[in-house]
Amino acid sequence: DVKVTQSSRYLVKRTGEKVFLECVQDMDHENMFWYRQDPGLGLRLIYFSYDVKMKEKGDIPEGYSVSREKKERFSLILESASTNQTSMYLCASSLSYRQNTEAFFGQGTRLTVV
Amino acid sequence: DQQVKQNSPSLSVQEGRISILNCDYTNSMFDYFLWYKKYPAEGPTFLISISSIKDKNEDGRFTVFLNKSAKHLSLHIVPSQPGDSAVYFCAASDTNAGKSTFGDGTTLTVKP
């Protein structure tokens, strides 16, 4: 059974804190993604990676960075959390670059910045 | 510039009837389209997909139709069941770009 696991279901952080969201997949997928989901705005891509140490900006990368040191792990970093980063964060993986296959999502992390 | 649009935020249908969810796109480079279903407090799960070389794909109660000239796709669920109540996201991919663009989602409610 394929699995994408996000380290936390719920997080509460203070404004200005550095926040790490971790994601691990066990499917040997090359592609990994970070999205945020907000009401009425759908899923917006923050960053994605198609190989270890490779990263590409998505549609809304400002205020975020990512790290992919190992194939199975993709981390999202909020350098200095702000209240407008309160959201549901979803990690996903898919087979490989330039192959049309579906993405598998984690269960999501509900982040609240106070 | 929103490249993938789901113009109906919500849809309500009676159990046993057909549900039709619609999606429009603007980028002619999109060549692969997917539908995902999302329950509250869970991540989206893949439902069905279609390549741009086809105009229809079926999987059980779910059928996706693609009209490339109109840049429109739709998801038909027949018959609808209460367990189908969820948010449905349309997504479109440009194979060369390696990523999908999602619509805003449509909340489907199937009434018993």
mmCIF file with all atom_site columns, C-alpha atoms in Angstrom:
data_model
loop_
_atom_site.group_PDB
_atom_site.id
_atom_site.type_symbol
_atom_site.label_atom_id
_atom_site.label_alt_id
_atom_site.label_comp_id
_atom_site.label_asym_id
_atom_site.label_entity_id
_atom_site.label_seq_id
_atom_site.pdbx_PDB_ins_code
_atom_site.Cartn_x
_atom_site.Cartn_y
_atom_site.Cartn_z
_atom_site.occupancy
_atom_site.B_iso_or_equiv
_atom_site.pdbx_formal_charge
_atom_site.auth_seq_id
_atom_site.auth_comp_id
_atom_site.auth_asym_id
_atom_site.auth_atom_id
_atom_site.pdbx_PDB_model_num
ATOM 1   C CA . ASP A 1 1   ? 0.000   0.000  0.000   1.00 0.00 ? 1   ASP A CA 1
ATOM 2   C CA . VAL A 1 2   ? 1.523   3.267  -1.130  1.00 0.00 ? 2   VAL A CA 1
ATOM 3   C CA . LYS A 1 3   ? 2.092   5.879  1.471   1.00 0.00 ? 3   LYS A CA 1
ATOM 4   C CA . VAL A 1 4   ? 2.916   9.537  1.855   1.00 0.00 ? 4   VAL A CA 1
ATOM 5   C CA . THR A 1 5   ? 3.315   10.504 5.485   1.00 0.00 ? 5   THR A CA 1
ATOM 6   C CA . GLN A 1 6   ? 3.386   14.019 6.872   1.00 0.00 ? 6   GLN A CA 1
ATOM 7   C CA . SER A 1 7   ? 5.001   14.386 10.272  1.00 0.00 ? 7   SER A CA 1
ATOM 8   C CA . SER A 1 8   ? 2.190   16.325 11.962  1.00 0.00 ? 8   SER A CA 1
ATOM 9   C CA . ARG A 1 9   ? -1.574  16.563 11.540  1.00 0.00 ? 9   ARG A CA 1
ATOM 10  C CA . TYR A 1 10  ? -1.874  19.818 13.495  1.00 0.00 ? 10  TYR A CA 1
ATOM 11  C CA . LEU A 1 11  ? 0.671   22.493 14.364  1.00 0.00 ? 11  LEU A CA 1
ATOM 12  C CA . VAL A 1 12  ? 0.396   25.796 16.181  1.00 0.00 ? 12  VAL A CA 1
ATOM 13  C CA . LYS A 1 13  ? 3.326   28.175 15.832  1.00 0.00 ? 13  LYS A CA 1
ATOM 14  C CA . ARG A 1 14  ? 4.055   31.759 16.786  1.00 0.00 ? 14  ARG A CA 1
ATOM 15  C CA . THR A 1 15  ? 4.650   34.583 14.339  1.00 0.00 ? 15  THR A CA 1
ATOM 16  C CA . GLY A 1 16  ? 8.324   34.789 13.427  1.00 0.00 ? 16  GLY A CA 1
ATOM 17  C CA . GLU A 1 17  ? 9.130   31.181 14.269  1.00 0.00 ? 17  GLU A CA 1
ATOM 18  C CA . LYS A 1 18  ? 10.965  28.960 11.791  1.00 0.00 ? 18  LYS A CA 1
ATOM 19  C CA . VAL A 1 19  ? 8.705   26.048 10.934  1.00 0.00 ? 19  VAL A CA 1
ATOM 20  C CA . PHE A 1 20  ? 9.614   22.692 9.408   1.00 0.00 ? 20  PHE A CA 1
ATOM 21  C CA . LEU A 1 21  ? 7.041   20.459 7.755   1.00 0.00 ? 21  LEU A CA 1
ATOM 22  C CA . GLU A 1 22  ? 8.305   16.989 6.926   1.00 0.00 ? 22  GLU A CA 1
ATOM 23  C CA . CYS A 1 23  ? 7.062   14.547 4.334   1.00 0.00 ? 23  CYS A CA 1
ATOM 24  C CA . VAL A 1 24  ? 8.184   10.992 3.607   1.00 0.00 ? 24  VAL A CA 1
ATOM 25  C CA . GLN A 1 25  ? 7.097   8.669  0.799   1.00 0.00 ? 25  GLN A CA 1
ATOM 26  C CA . ASP A 1 26  ? 7.767   4.962  0.531   1.00 0.00 ? 26  ASP A CA 1
ATOM 27  C CA . MET A 1 27  ? 7.081   4.467  -3.179  1.00 0.00 ? 27  MET A CA 1
ATOM 28  C CA . ASP A 1 28  ? 10.513  5.360  -4.598  1.00 0.00 ? 28  ASP A CA 1
ATOM 29  C CA . HIS A 1 29  ? 8.879   8.242  -6.470  1.00 0.00 ? 29  HIS A CA 1
ATOM 30  C CA . GLU A 1 30  ? 11.073  10.820 -8.128  1.00 0.00 ? 30  GLU A CA 1
ATOM 31  C CA . ASN A 1 31  ? 8.651   13.745 -7.910  1.00 0.00 ? 31  ASN A CA 1
ATOM 32  C CA . MET A 1 32  ? 7.553   15.384 -4.691  1.00 0.00 ? 32  MET A CA 1
ATOM 33  C CA . PHE A 1 33  ? 5.334   18.427 -4.193  1.00 0.00 ? 33  PHE A CA 1
ATOM 34  C CA . TRP A 1 34  ? 4.163   20.840 -1.520  1.00 0.00 ? 34  TRP A CA 1
ATOM 35  C CA . TYR A 1 35  ? 0.737   22.474 -1.883  1.00 0.00 ? 35  TYR A CA 1
ATOM 36  C CA . ARG A 1 36  ? -1.364  24.638 0.349   1.00 0.00 ? 36  ARG A CA 1
ATOM 37  C CA . GLN A 1 37  ? -5.131  24.471 0.372   1.00 0.00 ? 37  GLN A CA 1
ATOM 38  C CA . ASP A 1 38  ? -7.257  27.471 1.311   1.00 0.00 ? 38  ASP A CA 1
ATOM 39  C CA . PRO A 1 39  ? -11.039 27.837 1.058   1.00 0.00 ? 39  PRO A CA 1
ATOM 40  C CA . GLY A 1 40  ? -12.080 29.008 -2.390  1.00 0.00 ? 40  GLY A CA 1
ATOM 41  C CA . LEU A 1 41  ? -8.510  28.884 -3.696  1.00 0.00 ? 41  LEU A CA 1
ATOM 42  C CA . GLY A 1 42  ? -8.080  25.174 -4.328  1.00 0.00 ? 42  GLY A CA 1
ATOM 43  C CA . LEU A 1 43  ? -4.630  23.617 -4.181  1.00 0.00 ? 43  LEU A CA 1
ATOM 44  C CA . ARG A 1 44  ? -1.767  25.968 -4.948  1.00 0.00 ? 44  ARG A CA 1
ATOM 45  C CA . LEU A 1 45  ? 1.712   24.645 -5.653  1.00 0.00 ? 45  LEU A CA 1
ATOM 46  C CA . ILE A 1 46  ? 4.452   26.051 -3.425  1.00 0.00 ? 46  ILE A CA 1
ATOM 47  C CA . TYR A 1 47  ? 7.512   24.060 -4.546  1.00 0.00 ? 47  TYR A CA 1
ATOM 48  C CA . PHE A 1 48  ? 8.255   20.781 -6.225  1.00 0.00 ? 48  PHE A CA 1
ATOM 49  C CA . SER A 1 49  ? 11.263  18.548 -6.707  1.00 0.00 ? 49  SER A CA 1
ATOM 50  C CA . TYR A 1 50  ? 11.934  15.954 -9.390  1.00 0.00 ? 50  TYR A CA 1
ATOM 51  C CA . ASP A 1 51  ? 15.207  14.667 -7.993  1.00 0.00 ? 51  ASP A CA 1
ATOM 52  C CA . VAL A 1 52  ? 17.364  14.736 -4.906  1.00 0.00 ? 52  VAL A CA 1
ATOM 53  C CA . LYS A 1 53  ? 18.743  18.224 -4.263  1.00 0.00 ? 53  LYS A CA 1
ATOM 54  C CA . MET A 1 54  ? 16.648  19.597 -7.144  1.00 0.00 ? 54  MET A CA 1
ATOM 55  C CA . LYS A 1 55  ? 13.824  22.051 -6.558  1.00 0.00 ? 55  LYS A CA 1
ATOM 56  C CA . GLU A 1 56  ? 11.584  24.246 -8.627  1.00 0.00 ? 56  GLU A CA 1
ATOM 57  C CA . LYS A 1 57  ? 9.352   27.114 -7.575  1.00 0.00 ? 57  LYS A CA 1
ATOM 58  C CA . GLY A 1 58  ? 5.654   26.647 -7.890  1.00 0.00 ? 58  GLY A CA 1
ATOM 59  C CA . ASP A 1 59  ? 3.008   29.341 -8.043  1.00 0.00 ? 59  ASP A CA 1
ATOM 60  C CA . ILE A 1 60  ? 3.398   30.758 -4.516  1.00 0.00 ? 60  ILE A CA 1
ATOM 61  C CA . PRO A 1 61  ? 6.993   30.196 -3.272  1.00 0.00 ? 61  PRO A CA 1
ATOM 62  C CA . GLU A 1 62  ? 7.382   33.486 -1.379  1.00 0.00 ? 62  GLU A CA 1
ATOM 63  C CA . GLY A 1 63  ? 8.090   32.976 2.304   1.00 0.00 ? 63  GLY A CA 1
ATOM 64  C CA . TYR A 1 64  ? 8.904   29.283 1.846   1.00 0.00 ? 64  TYR A CA 1
ATOM 65  C CA . SER A 1 65  ? 11.921  27.154 1.082   1.00 0.00 ? 65  SER A CA 1
ATOM 66  C CA . VAL A 1 66  ? 12.375  23.400 0.642   1.00 0.00 ? 66  VAL A CA 1
ATOM 67  C CA . SER A 1 67  ? 14.973  20.734 1.135   1.00 0.00 ? 67  SER A CA 1
ATOM 68  C CA . ARG A 1 68  ? 15.376  17.341 -0.498  1.00 0.00 ? 68  ARG A CA 1
ATOM 69  C CA . GLU A 1 69  ? 18.490  15.601 0.724   1.00 0.00 ? 69  GLU A CA 1
ATOM 70  C CA . LYS A 1 70  ? 17.125  12.073 0.267   1.00 0.00 ? 70  LYS A CA 1
ATOM 71  C CA . LYS A 1 71  ? 14.789  10.719 -2.386  1.00 0.00 ? 71  LYS A CA 1
ATOM 72  C CA . GLU A 1 72  ? 12.081  9.750  0.066   1.00 0.00 ? 72  GLU A CA 1
ATOM 73  C CA . ARG A 1 73  ? 11.996  12.956 2.096   1.00 0.00 ? 73  ARG A CA 1
ATOM 74  C CA . PHE A 1 74  ? 10.855  16.460 1.152   1.00 0.00 ? 74  PHE A CA 1
ATOM 75  C CA . SER A 1 75  ? 10.779  19.229 3.727   1.00 0.00 ? 75  SER A CA 1
ATOM 76  C CA . LEU A 1 76  ? 8.948   22.539 3.588   1.00 0.00 ? 76  LEU A CA 1
ATOM 77  C CA . ILE A 1 77  ? 10.430  25.390 5.602   1.00 0.00 ? 77  ILE A CA 1
ATOM 78  C CA . LEU A 1 78  ? 8.680   28.565 6.649   1.00 0.00 ? 78  LEU A CA 1
ATOM 79  C CA . GLU A 1 79  ? 11.607  30.867 7.329   1.00 0.00 ? 79  GLU A CA 1
ATOM 80  C CA . SER A 1 80  ? 9.638   33.282 9.517   1.00 0.00 ? 80  SER A CA 1
ATOM 81  C CA . ALA A 1 81  ? 6.051   32.213 9.998   1.00 0.00 ? 81  ALA A CA 1
ATOM 82  C CA . SER A 1 82  ? 3.340   34.795 9.468   1.00 0.00 ? 82  SER A CA 1
ATOM 83  C CA . THR A 1 83  ? -0.400  34.672 10.114  1.00 0.00 ? 83  THR A CA 1
ATOM 84  C CA . ASN A 1 84  ? -1.151  34.601 6.385   1.00 0.00 ? 84  ASN A CA 1
ATOM 85  C CA . GLN A 1 85  ? 0.615   31.248 6.236   1.00 0.00 ? 85  GLN A CA 1
ATOM 86  C CA . THR A 1 86  ? -2.102  29.692 8.353   1.00 0.00 ? 86  THR A CA 1
ATOM 87  C CA . SER A 1 87  ? -3.379  26.968 6.041   1.00 0.00 ? 87  SER A CA 1
ATOM 88  C CA . MET A 1 88  ? -3.681  23.273 5.244   1.00 0.00 ? 88  MET A CA 1
ATOM 89  C CA . TYR A 1 89  ? -0.392  22.012 3.791   1.00 0.00 ? 89  TYR A CA 1
ATOM 90  C CA . LEU A 1 90  ? -0.397  18.940 1.580   1.00 0.00 ? 90  LEU A CA 1
ATOM 91  C CA . CYS A 1 91  ? 2.579   16.926 0.431   1.00 0.00 ? 91  CYS A CA 1
ATOM 92  C CA . ALA A 1 92  ? 2.353   14.686 -2.628  1.00 0.00 ? 92  ALA A CA 1
ATOM 93  C CA . SER A 1 93  ? 4.545   12.425 -4.714  1.00 0.00 ? 93  SER A CA 1
ATOM 94  C CA . SER A 1 94  ? 4.341   10.988 -8.207  1.00 0.00 ? 94  SER A CA 1
ATOM 95  C CA . LEU A 1 95  ? 6.323   8.510  -10.209 1.00 0.00 ? 95  LEU A CA 1
ATOM 96  C CA . SER A 1 96  ? 8.741   10.519 -12.308 1.00 0.00 ? 96  SER A CA 1
ATOM 97  C CA . TYR A 1 97  ? 9.306   13.689 -14.248 1.00 0.00 ? 97  TYR A CA 1
ATOM 98  C CA . ARG A 1 98  ? 7.502   13.959 -17.557 1.00 0.00 ? 98  ARG A CA 1
ATOM 99  C CA . GLN A 1 99  ? 5.427   10.877 -16.961 1.00 0.00 ? 99  GLN A CA 1
ATOM 100 C CA . ASN A 1 100 ? 1.700   11.298 -16.744 1.00 0.00 ? 100 ASN A CA 1
ATOM 101 C CA . THR A 1 101 ? 0.700   9.539  -13.583 1.00 0.00 ? 101 THR A CA 1
ATOM 102 C CA . GLU A 1 102 ? -1.406  10.466 -10.614 1.00 0.00 ? 102 GLU A CA 1
ATOM 103 C CA . ALA A 1 103 ? -0.085  12.041 -7.453  1.00 0.00 ? 103 ALA A CA 1
ATOM 104 C CA . PHE A 1 104 ? -0.400  10.439 -4.031  1.00 0.00 ? 104 PHE A CA 1
ATOM 105 C CA . PHE A 1 105 ? -1.106  12.830 -1.194  1.00 0.00 ? 105 PHE A CA 1
ATOM 106 C CA . GLY A 1 106 ? -0.362  12.807 2.490   1.00 0.00 ? 106 GLY A CA 1
ATOM 107 C CA . GLN A 1 107 ? -3.075  13.408 5.058   1.00 0.00 ? 107 GLN A CA 1
ATOM 108 C CA . GLY A 1 108 ? -2.230  17.099 5.369   1.00 0.00 ? 108 GLY A CA 1
ATOM 109 C CA . THR A 1 109 ? -0.875  19.350 8.111   1.00 0.00 ? 109 THR A CA 1
ATOM 110 C CA . ARG A 1 110 ? -3.183  22.027 9.486   1.00 0.00 ? 110 ARG A CA 1
ATOM 111 C CA . LEU A 1 111 ? -0.837  24.865 10.470  1.00 0.00 ? 111 LEU A CA 1
ATOM 112 C CA . THR A 1 112 ? -2.046  27.760 12.575  1.00 0.00 ? 112 THR A CA 1
ATOM 113 C CA . VAL A 1 113 ? 0.255   30.748 13.053  1.00 0.00 ? 113 VAL A CA 1
ATOM 114 C CA . VAL A 1 114 ? -0.703  32.948 15.992  1.00 0.00 ? 114 VAL A CA 1
ATOM 115 C CA . ASP B 2 1   ? -4.500  34.113 -14.514 1.00 0.00 ? 1   ASP B CA 1
ATOM 116 C CA . GLN B 2 2   ? -6.314  31.007 -13.362 1.00 0.00 ? 2   GLN B CA 1
ATOM 117 C CA . GLN B 2 3   ? -5.567  28.281 -15.866 1.00 0.00 ? 3   GLN B CA 1
ATOM 118 C CA . VAL B 2 4   ? -7.967  25.675 -14.482 1.00 0.00 ? 4   VAL B CA 1
ATOM 119 C CA . LYS B 2 5   ? -11.447 26.719 -13.383 1.00 0.00 ? 5   LYS B CA 1
ATOM 120 C CA . GLN B 2 6   ? -14.266 24.894 -11.713 1.00 0.00 ? 6   GLN B CA 1
ATOM 121 C CA . ASN B 2 7   ? -17.075 27.398 -11.918 1.00 0.00 ? 7   ASN B CA 1
ATOM 122 C CA . SER B 2 8   ? -19.485 25.645 -9.587  1.00 0.00 ? 8   SER B CA 1
ATOM 123 C CA . PRO B 2 9   ? -18.327 25.805 -5.969  1.00 0.00 ? 9   PRO B CA 1
ATOM 124 C CA . SER B 2 10  ? -21.034 23.340 -4.943  1.00 0.00 ? 10  SER B CA 1
ATOM 125 C CA . LEU B 2 11  ? -23.460 20.792 -6.348  1.00 0.00 ? 11  LEU B CA 1
ATOM 126 C CA . SER B 2 12  ? -26.274 18.914 -4.665  1.00 0.00 ? 12  SER B CA 1
ATOM 127 C CA . VAL B 2 13  ? -27.919 15.821 -6.176  1.00 0.00 ? 13  VAL B CA 1
ATOM 128 C CA . GLN B 2 14  ? -30.272 13.088 -5.060  1.00 0.00 ? 14  GLN B CA 1
ATOM 129 C CA . GLU B 2 15  ? -28.972 9.592  -4.426  1.00 0.00 ? 15  GLU B CA 1
ATOM 130 C CA . GLY B 2 16  ? -29.239 7.453  -7.554  1.00 0.00 ? 16  GLY B CA 1
ATOM 131 C CA . ARG B 2 17  ? -29.179 10.401 -9.952  1.00 0.00 ? 17  ARG B CA 1
ATOM 132 C CA . ILE B 2 18  ? -26.300 11.584 -12.119 1.00 0.00 ? 18  ILE B CA 1
ATOM 133 C CA . SER B 2 19  ? -23.719 14.064 -10.834 1.00 0.00 ? 19  SER B CA 1
ATOM 134 C CA . ILE B 2 20  ? -21.934 16.170 -13.436 1.00 0.00 ? 20  ILE B CA 1
ATOM 135 C CA . LEU B 2 21  ? -18.915 18.202 -12.392 1.00 0.00 ? 21  LEU B CA 1
ATOM 136 C CA . ASN B 2 22  ? -17.355 20.603 -14.863 1.00 0.00 ? 22  ASN B CA 1
ATOM 137 C CA . CYS B 2 23  ? -13.896 22.013 -15.420 1.00 0.00 ? 23  CYS B CA 1
ATOM 138 C CA . ASP B 2 24  ? -12.503 24.503 -17.950 1.00 0.00 ? 24  ASP B CA 1
ATOM 139 C CA . TYR B 2 25  ? -8.882  25.213 -18.791 1.00 0.00 ? 25  TYR B CA 1
ATOM 140 C CA . THR B 2 26  ? -7.074  27.843 -20.797 1.00 0.00 ? 26  THR B CA 1
ATOM 141 C CA . ASN B 2 27  ? -3.588  26.458 -21.410 1.00 0.00 ? 27  ASN B CA 1
ATOM 142 C CA . SER B 2 28  ? -3.470  24.561 -24.704 1.00 0.00 ? 28  SER B CA 1
ATOM 143 C CA . MET B 2 29  ? -0.247  22.846 -23.579 1.00 0.00 ? 29  MET B CA 1
ATOM 144 C CA . PHE B 2 30  ? -2.155  20.748 -21.040 1.00 0.00 ? 30  PHE B CA 1
ATOM 145 C CA . ASP B 2 31  ? -2.190  17.161 -22.265 1.00 0.00 ? 31  ASP B CA 1
ATOM 146 C CA . TYR B 2 32  ? -3.250  15.114 -19.262 1.00 0.00 ? 32  TYR B CA 1
ATOM 147 C CA . PHE B 2 33  ? -6.201  15.663 -16.956 1.00 0.00 ? 33  PHE B CA 1
ATOM 148 C CA . LEU B 2 34  ? -7.098  14.174 -13.615 1.00 0.00 ? 34  LEU B CA 1
ATOM 149 C CA . TRP B 2 35  ? -9.882  14.233 -11.061 1.00 0.00 ? 35  TRP B CA 1
ATOM 150 C CA . TYR B 2 36  ? -9.239  13.880 -7.343  1.00 0.00 ? 36  TYR B CA 1
ATOM 151 C CA . LYS B 2 37  ? -11.670 13.450 -4.480  1.00 0.00 ? 37  LYS B CA 1
ATOM 152 C CA . LYS B 2 38  ? -11.077 14.904 -1.037  1.00 0.00 ? 38  LYS B CA 1
ATOM 153 C CA . TYR B 2 39  ? -12.849 14.153 2.224   1.00 0.00 ? 39  TYR B CA 1
ATOM 154 C CA . PRO B 2 40  ? -12.500 16.579 5.165   1.00 0.00 ? 40  PRO B CA 1
ATOM 155 C CA . ALA B 2 41  ? -9.251  16.231 7.138   1.00 0.00 ? 41  ALA B CA 1
ATOM 156 C CA . GLU B 2 42  ? -7.759  13.902 4.527   1.00 0.00 ? 42  GLU B CA 1
ATOM 157 C CA . GLY B 2 43  ? -5.492  14.385 1.540   1.00 0.00 ? 43  GLY B CA 1
ATOM 158 C CA . PRO B 2 44  ? -6.950  14.181 -1.990  1.00 0.00 ? 44  PRO B CA 1
ATOM 159 C CA . THR B 2 45  ? -7.114  10.770 -3.599  1.00 0.00 ? 45  THR B CA 1
ATOM 160 C CA . PHE B 2 46  ? -6.902  10.074 -7.304  1.00 0.00 ? 46  PHE B CA 1
ATOM 161 C CA . LEU B 2 47  ? -10.151 9.182  -8.993  1.00 0.00 ? 47  LEU B CA 1
ATOM 162 C CA . ILE B 2 48  ? -9.766  9.037  -12.764 1.00 0.00 ? 48  ILE B CA 1
ATOM 163 C CA . SER B 2 49  ? -7.661  10.542 -15.546 1.00 0.00 ? 49  SER B CA 1
ATOM 164 C CA . ILE B 2 50  ? -7.707  11.121 -19.290 1.00 0.00 ? 50  ILE B CA 1
ATOM 165 C CA . SER B 2 51  ? -5.047  11.787 -21.863 1.00 0.00 ? 51  SER B CA 1
ATOM 166 C CA . SER B 2 52  ? -5.572  14.486 -24.473 1.00 0.00 ? 52  SER B CA 1
ATOM 167 C CA . ILE B 2 53  ? -5.556  11.843 -27.211 1.00 0.00 ? 53  ILE B CA 1
ATOM 168 C CA . LYS B 2 54  ? -8.852  10.473 -25.869 1.00 0.00 ? 54  LYS B CA 1
ATOM 169 C CA . ASP B 2 55  ? -12.260 12.027 -25.404 1.00 0.00 ? 55  ASP B CA 1
ATOM 170 C CA . LYS B 2 56  ? -13.685 9.606  -22.850 1.00 0.00 ? 56  LYS B CA 1
ATOM 171 C CA . ASN B 2 57  ? -12.486 7.355  -20.074 1.00 0.00 ? 57  ASN B CA 1
ATOM 172 C CA . GLU B 2 58  ? -14.636 5.151  -17.854 1.00 0.00 ? 58  GLU B CA 1
ATOM 173 C CA . ASP B 2 59  ? -14.007 3.469  -14.543 1.00 0.00 ? 59  ASP B CA 1
ATOM 174 C CA . GLY B 2 60  ? -17.052 1.913  -12.968 1.00 0.00 ? 60  GLY B CA 1
ATOM 175 C CA . ARG B 2 61  ? -19.512 4.629  -11.982 1.00 0.00 ? 61  ARG B CA 1
ATOM 176 C CA . PHE B 2 62  ? -17.101 7.377  -13.021 1.00 0.00 ? 62  PHE B CA 1
ATOM 177 C CA . THR B 2 63  ? -16.665 8.713  -16.558 1.00 0.00 ? 63  THR B CA 1
ATOM 178 C CA . VAL B 2 64  ? -14.535 11.636 -17.640 1.00 0.00 ? 64  VAL B CA 1
ATOM 179 C CA . PHE B 2 65  ? -15.234 13.420 -20.911 1.00 0.00 ? 65  PHE B CA 1
ATOM 180 C CA . LEU B 2 66  ? -12.756 15.723 -22.641 1.00 0.00 ? 66  LEU B CA 1
ATOM 181 C CA . ASN B 2 67  ? -13.652 18.314 -25.273 1.00 0.00 ? 67  ASN B CA 1
ATOM 182 C CA . LYS B 2 68  ? -10.325 19.705 -26.443 1.00 0.00 ? 68  LYS B CA 1
ATOM 183 C CA . SER B 2 69  ? -11.749 22.244 -28.832 1.00 0.00 ? 69  SER B CA 1
ATOM 184 C CA . ALA B 2 70  ? -13.792 23.775 -26.013 1.00 0.00 ? 70  ALA B CA 1
ATOM 185 C CA . LYS B 2 71  ? -11.020 23.221 -23.441 1.00 0.00 ? 71  LYS B CA 1
ATOM 186 C CA . HIS B 2 72  ? -13.582 21.598 -21.197 1.00 0.00 ? 72  HIS B CA 1
ATOM 187 C CA . LEU B 2 73  ? -13.782 18.390 -19.248 1.00 0.00 ? 73  LEU B CA 1
ATOM 188 C CA . SER B 2 74  ? -16.486 16.892 -17.102 1.00 0.00 ? 74  SER B CA 1
ATOM 189 C CA . LEU B 2 75  ? -16.814 14.113 -14.571 1.00 0.00 ? 75  LEU B CA 1
ATOM 190 C CA . HIS B 2 76  ? -20.011 12.060 -14.548 1.00 0.00 ? 76  HIS B CA 1
ATOM 191 C CA . ILE B 2 77  ? -20.931 9.920  -11.562 1.00 0.00 ? 77  ILE B CA 1
ATOM 192 C CA . VAL B 2 78  ? -23.748 7.465  -12.166 1.00 0.00 ? 78  VAL B CA 1
ATOM 193 C CA . PRO B 2 79  ? -25.486 6.521  -9.967  1.00 0.00 ? 79  PRO B CA 1
ATOM 194 C CA . SER B 2 80  ? -24.501 8.962  -7.245  1.00 0.00 ? 80  SER B CA 1
ATOM 195 C CA . GLN B 2 81  ? -24.190 7.613  -3.711  1.00 0.00 ? 81  GLN B CA 1
ATOM 196 C CA . PRO B 2 82  ? -24.063 9.436  -0.346  1.00 0.00 ? 82  PRO B CA 1
ATOM 197 C CA . GLY B 2 83  ? -20.457 8.251  0.072   1.00 0.00 ? 83  GLY B CA 1
ATOM 198 C CA . ASP B 2 84  ? -19.561 10.307 -3.005  1.00 0.00 ? 84  ASP B CA 1
ATOM 199 C CA . SER B 2 85  ? -20.127 13.483 -0.997  1.00 0.00 ? 85  SER B CA 1
ATOM 200 C CA . ALA B 2 86  ? -16.728 15.197 -1.015  1.00 0.00 ? 86  ALA B CA 1
ATOM 201 C CA . VAL B 2 87  ? -14.757 17.989 -2.658  1.00 0.00 ? 87  VAL B CA 1
ATOM 202 C CA . TYR B 2 88  ? -13.740 17.166 -6.228  1.00 0.00 ? 88  TYR B CA 1
ATOM 203 C CA . PHE B 2 89  ? -10.676 18.768 -7.760  1.00 0.00 ? 89  PHE B CA 1
ATOM 204 C CA . CYS B 2 90  ? -9.927  18.904 -11.440 1.00 0.00 ? 90  CYS B CA 1
ATOM 205 C CA . ALA B 2 91  ? -6.213  19.000 -12.356 1.00 0.00 ? 91  ALA B CA 1
ATOM 206 C CA . ALA B 2 92  ? -4.394  19.536 -15.636 1.00 0.00 ? 92  ALA B CA 1
ATOM 207 C CA . SER B 2 93  ? -0.815  18.699 -16.550 1.00 0.00 ? 93  SER B CA 1
ATOM 208 C CA . ASP B 2 94  ? 1.648   19.765 -19.174 1.00 0.00 ? 94  ASP B CA 1
ATOM 209 C CA . THR B 2 95  ? 3.874   16.704 -19.475 1.00 0.00 ? 95  THR B CA 1
ATOM 210 C CA . ASN B 2 96  ? 6.941   18.801 -20.198 1.00 0.00 ? 96  ASN B CA 1
ATOM 211 C CA . ALA B 2 97  ? 6.423   20.951 -17.118 1.00 0.00 ? 97  ALA B CA 1
ATOM 212 C CA . GLY B 2 98  ? 6.219   17.972 -14.753 1.00 0.00 ? 98  GLY B CA 1
ATOM 213 C CA . LYS B 2 99  ? 3.505   19.377 -12.516 1.00 0.00 ? 99  LYS B CA 1
ATOM 214 C CA . SER B 2 100 ? -0.280  19.695 -12.290 1.00 0.00 ? 100 SER B CA 1
ATOM 215 C CA . THR B 2 101 ? -2.419  22.802 -11.941 1.00 0.00 ? 101 THR B CA 1
ATOM 216 C CA . PHE B 2 102 ? -5.540  22.381 -9.822  1.00 0.00 ? 102 PHE B CA 1
ATOM 217 C CA . GLY B 2 103 ? -8.937  24.004 -9.946  1.00 0.00 ? 103 GLY B CA 1
ATOM 218 C CA . ASP B 2 104 ? -10.635 25.466 -6.883  1.00 0.00 ? 104 ASP B CA 1
ATOM 219 C CA . GLY B 2 105 ? -12.757 22.405 -6.269  1.00 0.00 ? 105 GLY B CA 1
ATOM 220 C CA . THR B 2 106 ? -16.478 21.595 -6.291  1.00 0.00 ? 106 THR B CA 1
ATOM 221 C CA . THR B 2 107 ? -18.212 20.360 -3.164  1.00 0.00 ? 107 THR B CA 1
ATOM 222 C CA . LEU B 2 108 ? -20.607 17.555 -4.079  1.00 0.00 ? 108 LEU B CA 1
ATOM 223 C CA . THR B 2 109 ? -23.406 16.629 -1.691  1.00 0.00 ? 109 THR B CA 1
ATOM 224 C CA . VAL B 2 110 ? -25.420 13.517 -2.454  1.00 0.00 ? 110 VAL B CA 1
ATOM 225 C CA . LYS B 2 111 ? -28.663 13.415 -0.486  1.00 0.00 ? 111 LYS B CA 1
ATOM 226 C CA . PRO B 2 112 ? -30.156 10.065 0.573   1.00 0.00 ? 112 PRO B CA 1
#
